[in-house]
Amino acid sequence: MGRVLIIGCGGVASVAIQKCCQNSAVFQEIMIASRTKAKCDALRQQLEGKTDTKITTAQVDADNKDEVVALIRGYQPELVMNIALPYQDLAIMEACLECRVNYMDTANYEPENIEEPAWRAAYEKRCKEQGFSAYFDYSWQWAYRKKFEEAGITALLGSGFDPGVTQAYCAYALKHEFDVIETIDILDCNGGDHGYAFATNFNPEINLREVSAPGSYWENGHWIEVPAMSIKRVYDFDQVGTKDMYLLHHEEIESLAKNIPDVKRIRFFMTFGQSYLDHMRCLEDVGMLSTTPITYEGKEIVPIQFLKTLLPDPASLGPRTKGKTNIGCIFTGKKDGKDKTYYLYNVCDHQACYQEVGSQAISYTTGVPAMIGAMMLLTGKWNKPGVFTVEEFDPDPYMEALNRWGLPWQESHQPVLVE
């Protein structure tokens, strides 16, 4: 049925590729492309003989639009799955637009160079107008809406777990459980233990930039920004236990605030252990989280990129990580004129993920929805030209696919609410 170009071959991409190969009826042919072709070749060799999906590989610099265009024109895919870095979203979107091919990713755009003058000017204008200062936001990708619509192609943004599944949960709750959703609390709990004093579960540079940024949430029609890690709550997570969690800025809040009518407040919380926080604060205090280049022994380096080389590769954490994740959304609102609460969530076991696809649960919970989002586009269940986030489509087929492909959801009609 489908021919897909998959850009990226890291931990999340590896999971998505393996799940595509489990779903050969939809993903009949895939090309795996990355800056390092040897990684693509190794994964192809691992999968050959175990799937009916035809796999080819290629080398590509995803920062180079012309290289991506040449690759698309040579392979002629129906869809490009961007599972590379958020830095590369715009170059790949531009290439898809030039070639008139559908696009999807798992995280919204942010720049690698936050000092680039044109981006910096737009960023400072947005901070003043919108009221939040995170480096990532949807404005750069939403700017392509009209062009994608006129080209008759679809861009699906953020089909990971959060963003992604959490937005499908919101659309499902609004469709089936509420007449009006008033508050949404997105809770991301990783109860896994990898045994290291300090490591990140996905790309260290992206992770640390996100976590060290000021937190923010949506309330009564505007953003409220607070210092990083300044709002803490404690929650007892099903199958994980009681954990400390902290309010962060997160991209799906921005789209949900536009697409969920009448919502009064949206917050995002993520759990962190004390060791992680102590290490992060120390590294921040000494400048290791800085994205501003410095000169060391006559060479220019970016501190956070240097730090990344010292930390464990997230893709290597699979065999070490034990425990479970619990990610979901708690809603309050009204149904038939009465107050209502509702909780949709998924529990995922790190070791079960490793046994299936050789990854820890953080990569699994992002890689599986990447495959599902691609499947929605390839099968035509989600089919309208333009640039969209997950909650703008019918959630039912996506939710059904989550149950089928490894991320079954659970629900509670009497959840404990977050203060």
Short mmCIF file of C-alpha atoms in Angstrom, two decimals:
data_model
loop_
_atom_site.label_atom_id
_atom_site.label_comp_id
_atom_site.label_asym_id
_atom_site.label_seq_id
_atom_site.Cartn_x
_atom_site.Cartn_y
_atom_site.Cartn_z
CA MET A 1 0.00 0.00 0.00
CA GLY A 2 2.70 2.52 0.95
CA ARG A 3 6.23 3.61 0.18
CA VAL A 4 7.79 5.75 2.92
CA LEU A 5 11.04 7.63 3.35
CA ILE A 6 12.13 7.64 7.00
CA ILE A 7 14.74 10.25 7.90
CA GLY A 8 16.59 9.42 11.11
CA CYS A 9 18.08 6.27 12.61
CA GLY A 10 18.39 7.01 16.34
CA GLY A 11 16.55 5.40 19.23
CA VAL A 12 13.05 6.66 18.37
CA ALA A 13 13.52 6.08 14.64
CA SER A 14 14.68 2.51 15.29
CA VAL A 15 11.44 1.76 17.13
CA ALA A 16 9.29 3.43 14.46
CA ILE A 17 11.08 1.51 11.70
CA GLN A 18 10.64 -1.82 13.48
CA LYS A 19 6.94 -1.12 14.04
CA CYS A 20 6.56 -0.20 10.35
CA CYS A 21 8.12 -3.55 9.50
CA GLN A 22 5.61 -5.31 11.77
CA ASN A 23 2.89 -3.56 9.75
CA SER A 24 3.98 -4.64 6.28
CA ALA A 25 0.46 -4.56 4.85
CA VAL A 26 0.61 -0.76 5.11
CA PHE A 27 4.36 -0.14 4.96
CA GLN A 28 5.27 -2.22 1.92
CA GLU A 29 8.51 -0.35 1.19
CA ILE A 30 10.64 1.91 3.35
CA MET A 31 13.90 3.75 2.84
CA ILE A 32 15.93 4.55 5.95
CA ALA A 33 18.09 7.65 5.48
CA SER A 34 20.52 9.27 7.88
CA ARG A 35 23.74 11.24 7.94
CA THR A 36 25.45 7.98 8.97
CA LYS A 37 24.42 5.35 6.42
CA ALA A 38 26.20 2.57 8.32
CA LYS A 39 23.57 2.83 11.09
CA CYS A 40 20.80 2.45 8.51
CA ASP A 41 22.53 -0.55 6.94
CA ALA A 42 22.95 -2.23 10.32
CA LEU A 43 19.24 -1.86 11.11
CA ARG A 44 18.28 -3.13 7.67
CA GLN A 45 20.44 -6.21 8.18
CA GLN A 46 18.85 -6.79 11.56
CA LEU A 47 15.35 -6.70 10.06
CA GLU A 48 15.86 -8.52 6.75
CA GLY A 49 14.22 -11.95 6.73
CA LYS A 50 11.91 -10.93 9.59
CA THR A 51 9.52 -8.72 7.63
CA ASP A 52 7.75 -8.51 4.28
CA THR A 53 8.60 -4.82 4.09
CA LYS A 54 11.20 -4.04 1.45
CA ILE A 55 13.98 -1.97 3.05
CA THR A 56 16.54 0.23 1.33
CA THR A 57 18.97 2.75 2.82
CA ALA A 58 20.57 6.06 1.89
CA GLN A 59 22.85 8.77 3.21
CA VAL A 60 21.42 12.27 3.59
CA ASP A 61 22.22 15.50 5.37
CA ALA A 62 18.76 16.51 6.60
CA ASP A 63 19.93 20.10 7.12
CA ASN A 64 20.42 20.36 3.36
CA LYS A 65 17.09 20.85 1.62
CA ASP A 66 18.52 20.13 -1.81
CA GLU A 67 19.87 16.75 -0.67
CA VAL A 68 16.48 15.84 0.76
CA VAL A 69 14.75 16.95 -2.45
CA ALA A 70 17.08 14.79 -4.54
CA LEU A 71 16.44 11.81 -2.29
CA ILE A 72 12.67 12.25 -2.44
CA ARG A 73 12.68 12.60 -6.22
CA GLY A 74 14.83 9.52 -6.58
CA TYR A 75 12.78 7.32 -4.24
CA GLN A 76 9.28 8.73 -4.93
CA PRO A 77 7.71 8.06 -1.50
CA GLU A 78 4.10 8.75 -0.60
CA LEU A 79 5.18 10.12 2.77
CA VAL A 80 8.30 11.44 4.49
CA MET A 81 8.58 10.52 8.17
CA ASN A 82 10.89 13.04 9.82
CA ILE A 83 12.32 11.35 12.91
CA ALA A 84 15.52 13.36 12.86
CA LEU A 85 16.17 16.37 15.10
CA PRO A 86 13.69 19.26 15.53
CA TYR A 87 16.40 21.53 14.12
CA GLN A 88 15.78 19.93 10.71
CA ASP A 89 11.99 20.21 10.52
CA LEU A 90 11.87 23.24 8.24
CA ALA A 91 14.41 21.97 5.72
CA ILE A 92 12.51 18.69 5.38
CA MET A 93 9.14 20.47 5.17
CA GLU A 94 10.53 22.69 2.41
CA ALA A 95 11.72 19.60 0.52
CA CYS A 96 8.32 17.91 0.88
CA LEU A 97 6.59 21.03 -0.35
CA GLU A 98 8.86 21.26 -3.40
CA CYS A 99 8.23 17.57 -4.20
CA ARG A 100 4.54 17.63 -3.25
CA VAL A 101 4.75 14.72 -0.81
CA ASN A 102 3.10 14.33 2.61
CA TYR A 103 5.15 15.06 5.74
CA MET A 104 5.08 14.09 9.41
CA ASP A 105 7.29 14.58 12.47
CA THR A 106 7.32 13.87 16.20
CA ALA A 107 8.35 17.26 17.67
CA ASN A 108 7.99 20.86 16.62
CA TYR A 109 10.71 23.07 15.23
CA GLU A 110 13.39 24.75 17.27
CA PRO A 111 16.62 26.25 15.93
CA GLU A 112 20.05 24.88 16.63
CA ASN A 113 21.54 28.38 16.53
CA ILE A 114 19.49 30.60 18.85
CA GLU A 115 21.67 33.63 18.02
CA GLU A 116 20.84 33.68 14.29
CA PRO A 117 19.60 37.27 13.73
CA ALA A 118 16.39 36.62 11.76
CA TRP A 119 15.24 33.86 14.11
CA ARG A 120 16.23 35.89 17.17
CA ALA A 121 14.19 38.89 16.06
CA ALA A 122 11.11 36.72 15.45
CA TYR A 123 11.66 34.94 18.77
CA GLU A 124 11.87 38.15 20.78
CA LYS A 125 8.72 39.46 19.07
CA ARG A 126 6.89 36.23 19.93
CA CYS A 127 8.06 36.34 23.56
CA LYS A 128 6.65 39.85 23.91
CA GLU A 129 3.37 39.09 22.13
CA GLN A 130 2.65 35.55 23.38
CA GLY A 131 4.23 35.58 26.83
CA PHE A 132 6.37 32.43 26.83
CA SER A 133 10.08 32.16 26.14
CA ALA A 134 10.70 28.52 25.18
CA TYR A 135 12.87 28.18 22.07
CA PHE A 136 10.39 25.80 20.43
CA ASP A 137 6.96 26.83 19.15
CA TYR A 138 4.62 26.00 16.29
CA SER A 139 4.65 29.36 14.54
CA TRP A 140 7.42 28.43 12.09
CA GLN A 141 5.61 25.30 10.91
CA TRP A 142 2.11 26.76 11.03
CA ALA A 143 3.40 29.39 8.59
CA TYR A 144 3.39 26.64 5.92
CA ARG A 145 -0.35 25.96 6.21
CA LYS A 146 -1.47 27.77 3.10
CA LYS A 147 1.40 26.43 0.98
CA PHE A 148 0.69 22.82 1.95
CA GLU A 149 -3.03 23.34 1.39
CA GLU A 150 -2.44 24.81 -2.07
CA ALA A 151 -0.08 21.93 -2.90
CA GLY A 152 -2.74 19.41 -1.86
CA ILE A 153 -0.50 17.69 0.68
CA THR A 154 -0.67 17.09 4.43
CA ALA A 155 1.83 17.87 7.18
CA LEU A 156 1.14 16.08 10.47
CA LEU A 157 3.06 17.69 13.31
CA GLY A 158 4.09 15.98 16.53
CA SER A 159 2.89 12.38 16.27
CA GLY A 160 4.89 11.10 19.22
CA PHE A 161 3.44 10.57 22.69
CA ASP A 162 3.67 14.04 24.17
CA PRO A 163 3.07 15.74 21.83
CA GLY A 164 0.92 13.31 19.87
CA VAL A 165 -0.94 10.70 21.87
CA THR A 166 -1.78 13.27 24.55
CA GLN A 167 -3.53 15.36 21.90
CA ALA A 168 -5.42 12.32 20.62
CA TYR A 169 -6.51 11.73 24.22
CA CYS A 170 -7.84 15.30 24.31
CA ALA A 171 -9.74 14.91 21.05
CA TYR A 172 -11.16 11.57 22.20
CA ALA A 173 -12.26 13.00 25.57
CA LEU A 174 -13.99 15.93 23.86
CA LYS A 175 -15.70 13.66 21.34
CA HIS A 176 -16.89 10.94 23.72
CA GLU A 177 -16.76 12.10 27.35
CA PHE A 178 -17.42 15.86 27.56
CA ASP A 179 -19.58 18.59 26.16
CA VAL A 180 -17.01 21.10 27.45
CA ILE A 181 -13.46 20.48 28.68
CA GLU A 182 -12.45 23.11 31.22
CA THR A 183 -9.00 21.96 32.41
CA ILE A 184 -6.35 19.58 31.12
CA ASP A 185 -3.36 18.36 33.13
CA ILE A 186 -0.85 16.34 31.11
CA LEU A 187 1.25 14.11 33.37
CA ASP A 188 4.44 12.44 32.12
CA CYS A 189 5.92 9.99 34.62
CA ASN A 190 9.03 7.94 33.94
CA GLY A 191 9.45 5.50 36.80
CA GLY A 192 12.36 3.73 35.14
CA ASP A 193 15.82 3.29 36.67
CA HIS A 194 18.85 2.97 34.37
CA GLY A 195 21.44 2.87 37.15
CA TYR A 196 23.40 5.95 36.05
CA ALA A 197 23.80 8.95 38.33
CA PHE A 198 22.80 11.17 35.40
CA ALA A 199 21.56 10.39 31.90
CA THR A 200 18.76 11.58 29.63
CA ASN A 201 16.16 9.31 28.05
CA PHE A 202 16.23 11.08 24.69
CA ASN A 203 18.64 13.38 22.86
CA PRO A 204 20.54 15.13 25.71
CA GLU A 205 20.78 18.46 23.95
CA ILE A 206 17.04 18.64 23.24
CA ASN A 207 16.12 17.24 26.66
CA LEU A 208 18.26 19.60 28.70
CA ARG A 209 17.25 22.67 26.73
CA GLU A 210 13.60 21.81 27.33
CA VAL A 211 13.89 21.01 31.03
CA SER A 212 16.07 23.99 31.98
CA ALA A 213 13.76 26.52 30.25
CA PRO A 214 11.16 28.53 32.21
CA GLY A 215 7.90 26.70 32.77
CA SER A 216 4.61 28.02 31.46
CA TYR A 217 0.95 27.12 31.29
CA TRP A 218 -2.24 28.36 29.67
CA GLU A 219 -4.91 29.93 31.86
CA ASN A 220 -7.94 32.07 31.01
CA GLY A 221 -6.79 32.89 27.50
CA HIS A 222 -3.12 33.71 28.07
CA TRP A 223 0.26 32.26 29.00
CA ILE A 224 1.66 32.39 32.51
CA GLU A 225 5.43 31.86 32.72
CA VAL A 226 7.24 30.79 35.89
CA PRO A 227 10.91 30.03 36.72
CA ALA A 228 12.14 26.57 35.74
CA MET A 229 11.15 23.83 38.22
CA SER A 230 9.39 26.33 40.50
CA ILE A 231 6.03 24.52 40.59
CA LYS A 232 6.17 21.06 42.11
CA ARG A 233 3.40 18.56 42.77
CA VAL A 234 3.38 14.99 44.11
CA TYR A 235 1.22 12.36 42.42
CA ASP A 236 0.58 8.63 42.93
CA PHE A 237 0.83 7.04 39.49
CA ASP A 238 -0.85 3.74 38.69
CA GLN A 239 1.74 0.88 38.59
CA VAL A 240 4.59 3.30 39.26
CA GLY A 241 3.93 4.87 42.65
CA THR A 242 4.30 8.31 44.21
CA LYS A 243 6.62 10.67 42.34
CA ASP A 244 7.64 14.33 42.40
CA MET A 245 6.64 16.16 39.24
CA TYR A 246 7.36 19.66 37.98
CA LEU A 247 5.55 22.04 35.66
CA LEU A 248 7.24 22.52 32.27
CA HIS A 249 6.44 24.37 29.08
CA HIS A 250 5.43 21.84 26.42
CA GLU A 251 4.47 22.27 22.79
CA GLU A 252 1.07 20.58 22.78
CA ILE A 253 -0.27 23.23 25.18
CA GLU A 254 0.09 25.77 22.38
CA SER A 255 -2.01 23.83 19.87
CA LEU A 256 -4.54 22.53 22.39
CA ALA A 257 -5.22 26.10 23.55
CA LYS A 258 -6.27 26.88 19.96
CA ASN A 259 -8.15 23.67 19.19
CA ILE A 260 -10.04 22.74 22.38
CA PRO A 261 -12.95 25.20 22.65
CA ASP A 262 -13.60 26.86 26.01
CA VAL A 263 -10.63 25.28 27.81
CA LYS A 264 -9.69 27.42 30.81
CA ARG A 265 -6.37 25.91 31.85
CA ILE A 266 -3.76 23.53 30.41
CA ARG A 267 -0.69 22.41 32.33
CA PHE A 268 2.12 19.91 31.69
CA PHE A 269 3.99 18.08 34.46
CA MET A 270 6.98 15.73 34.23
CA THR A 271 8.54 13.62 36.97
CA PHE A 272 12.20 14.00 37.95
CA GLY A 273 14.32 12.33 40.60
CA GLN A 274 16.46 14.40 42.95
CA SER A 275 19.73 13.13 41.46
CA TYR A 276 18.71 14.31 37.98
CA LEU A 277 17.75 17.75 39.28
CA ASP A 278 20.95 18.15 41.31
CA HIS A 279 23.13 17.26 38.35
CA MET A 280 21.18 19.51 35.97
CA ARG A 281 21.36 22.53 38.29
CA CYS A 282 25.09 22.05 38.81
CA LEU A 283 25.73 21.76 35.07
CA GLU A 284 23.60 24.85 34.44
CA ASP A 285 25.43 26.83 37.13
CA VAL A 286 28.82 26.16 35.53
CA GLY A 287 27.60 26.96 32.01
CA MET A 288 27.49 23.44 30.56
CA LEU A 289 23.90 23.86 29.33
CA SER A 290 24.76 26.95 27.31
CA THR A 291 24.08 26.97 23.58
CA THR A 292 26.42 29.92 23.01
CA PRO A 293 29.74 28.89 21.40
CA ILE A 294 32.96 29.37 23.39
CA THR A 295 36.59 29.08 22.37
CA TYR A 296 38.58 26.26 23.95
CA GLU A 297 42.23 25.72 22.99
CA GLY A 298 41.73 27.64 19.79
CA LYS A 299 38.58 25.76 18.74
CA GLU A 300 34.96 26.86 18.94
CA ILE A 301 32.68 24.49 20.84
CA VAL A 302 29.10 24.66 22.12
CA PRO A 303 29.06 23.59 25.80
CA ILE A 304 25.81 21.62 25.67
CA GLN A 305 26.97 19.77 22.55
CA PHE A 306 30.23 18.89 24.28
CA LEU A 307 28.27 17.67 27.30
CA LYS A 308 26.18 15.47 25.01
CA THR A 309 29.32 13.55 24.00
CA LEU A 310 30.07 12.78 27.65
CA LEU A 311 26.64 11.44 28.57
CA PRO A 312 25.34 7.91 27.90
CA ASP A 313 23.70 7.47 24.51
CA PRO A 314 19.92 7.22 25.17
CA ALA A 315 19.77 4.35 22.67
CA SER A 316 22.09 2.37 24.98
CA LEU A 317 19.79 2.57 28.02
CA GLY A 318 17.40 -0.21 26.95
CA PRO A 319 19.09 -3.21 28.59
CA ARG A 320 19.75 -1.25 31.79
CA THR A 321 16.37 0.39 32.37
CA LYS A 322 13.80 -1.26 34.62
CA GLY A 323 10.41 0.04 35.70
CA LYS A 324 7.47 1.65 33.96
CA THR A 325 6.24 4.89 32.47
CA ASN A 326 2.78 6.36 32.98
CA ILE A 327 1.74 9.18 30.65
CA GLY A 328 -1.73 10.63 30.32
CA CYS A 329 -4.23 13.47 30.65
CA ILE A 330 -6.57 14.37 33.48
CA PHE A 331 -9.65 16.34 32.41
CA THR A 332 -12.33 18.31 34.19
CA GLY A 333 -15.40 19.72 32.50
CA LYS A 334 -19.09 19.19 31.94
CA LYS A 335 -21.28 16.51 30.40
CA ASP A 336 -25.04 16.95 30.16
CA GLY A 337 -24.81 19.97 32.45
CA LYS A 338 -23.01 18.07 35.23
CA ASP A 339 -19.41 18.38 36.47
CA LYS A 340 -17.18 15.53 35.34
CA THR A 341 -13.60 14.29 35.73
CA TYR A 342 -11.81 11.79 33.49
CA TYR A 343 -8.30 10.37 33.14
CA LEU A 344 -6.82 8.69 30.04
CA TYR A 345 -3.34 7.20 30.33
CA ASN A 346 -0.91 4.51 29.20
CA VAL A 347 1.46 2.41 31.30
CA CYS A 348 4.51 1.08 29.46
CA ASP A 349 7.13 -1.34 30.80
CA HIS A 350 10.77 -0.59 29.97
CA GLN A 351 11.88 -4.24 29.92
CA ALA A 352 8.92 -5.34 27.79
CA CYS A 353 9.89 -2.66 25.24
CA TYR A 354 13.48 -3.87 25.26
CA GLN A 355 12.43 -7.46 24.69
CA GLU A 356 10.28 -6.45 21.72
CA VAL A 357 12.38 -3.85 19.90
CA GLY A 358 15.60 -3.40 21.90
CA SER A 359 14.73 0.03 23.31
CA GLN A 360 13.66 1.60 26.57
CA ALA A 361 10.09 2.82 26.97
CA ILE A 362 10.80 6.50 26.21
CA SER A 363 11.85 5.66 22.65
CA TYR A 364 9.03 3.12 22.38
CA THR A 365 6.30 5.54 23.45
CA THR A 366 7.46 8.00 20.79
CA GLY A 367 8.31 5.55 18.01
CA VAL A 368 5.03 3.64 18.05
CA PRO A 369 2.86 6.78 17.61
CA ALA A 370 5.17 7.90 14.80
CA MET A 371 4.28 4.70 12.93
CA ILE A 372 0.58 5.13 13.78
CA GLY A 373 0.49 8.73 12.56
CA ALA A 374 2.12 7.63 9.31
CA MET A 375 -0.41 4.82 9.01
CA MET A 376 -3.29 7.30 9.40
CA LEU A 377 -1.94 9.28 6.44
CA LEU A 378 -1.08 6.31 4.23
CA THR A 379 -4.47 4.63 4.69
CA GLY A 380 -6.37 7.88 4.09
CA LYS A 381 -8.05 7.84 7.50
CA TRP A 382 -6.52 11.27 8.03
CA ASN A 383 -6.59 13.08 4.72
CA LYS A 384 -6.89 16.83 4.34
CA PRO A 385 -4.39 19.27 2.85
CA GLY A 386 -2.62 21.69 5.12
CA VAL A 387 -0.56 21.63 8.33
CA PHE A 388 -2.19 20.02 11.35
CA THR A 389 -1.60 18.66 14.84
CA VAL A 390 -3.01 15.34 16.03
CA GLU A 391 -6.09 16.71 17.85
CA GLU A 392 -7.37 18.24 14.58
CA PHE A 393 -8.20 14.78 13.19
CA ASP A 394 -10.73 12.09 14.16
CA PRO A 395 -9.15 10.39 17.20
CA ASP A 396 -10.99 7.07 16.95
CA PRO A 397 -8.81 5.22 14.39
CA TYR A 398 -5.64 6.51 16.10
CA MET A 399 -6.89 5.36 19.51
CA GLU A 400 -7.80 1.95 18.11
CA ALA A 401 -4.32 1.65 16.62
CA LEU A 402 -2.69 2.47 19.97
CA ASN A 403 -4.40 -0.56 21.50
CA ARG A 404 -3.38 -2.79 18.61
CA TRP A 405 0.25 -1.74 18.23
CA GLY A 406 1.59 -1.70 21.76
CA LEU A 407 0.33 1.35 23.67
CA PRO A 408 -3.05 0.32 25.11
CA TRP A 409 -4.83 3.08 27.00
CA GLN A 410 -6.61 2.93 30.31
CA GLU A 411 -9.24 5.23 31.77
CA SER A 412 -10.53 6.36 35.14
CA HIS A 413 -13.75 8.26 35.77
CA GLN A 414 -12.79 9.24 39.33
CA PRO A 415 -9.14 10.30 39.16
CA VAL A 416 -7.27 12.15 41.88
CA LEU A 417 -6.91 15.71 40.58
CA VAL A 418 -3.70 17.75 40.65
CA GLU A 419 -3.92 20.75 43.00
#
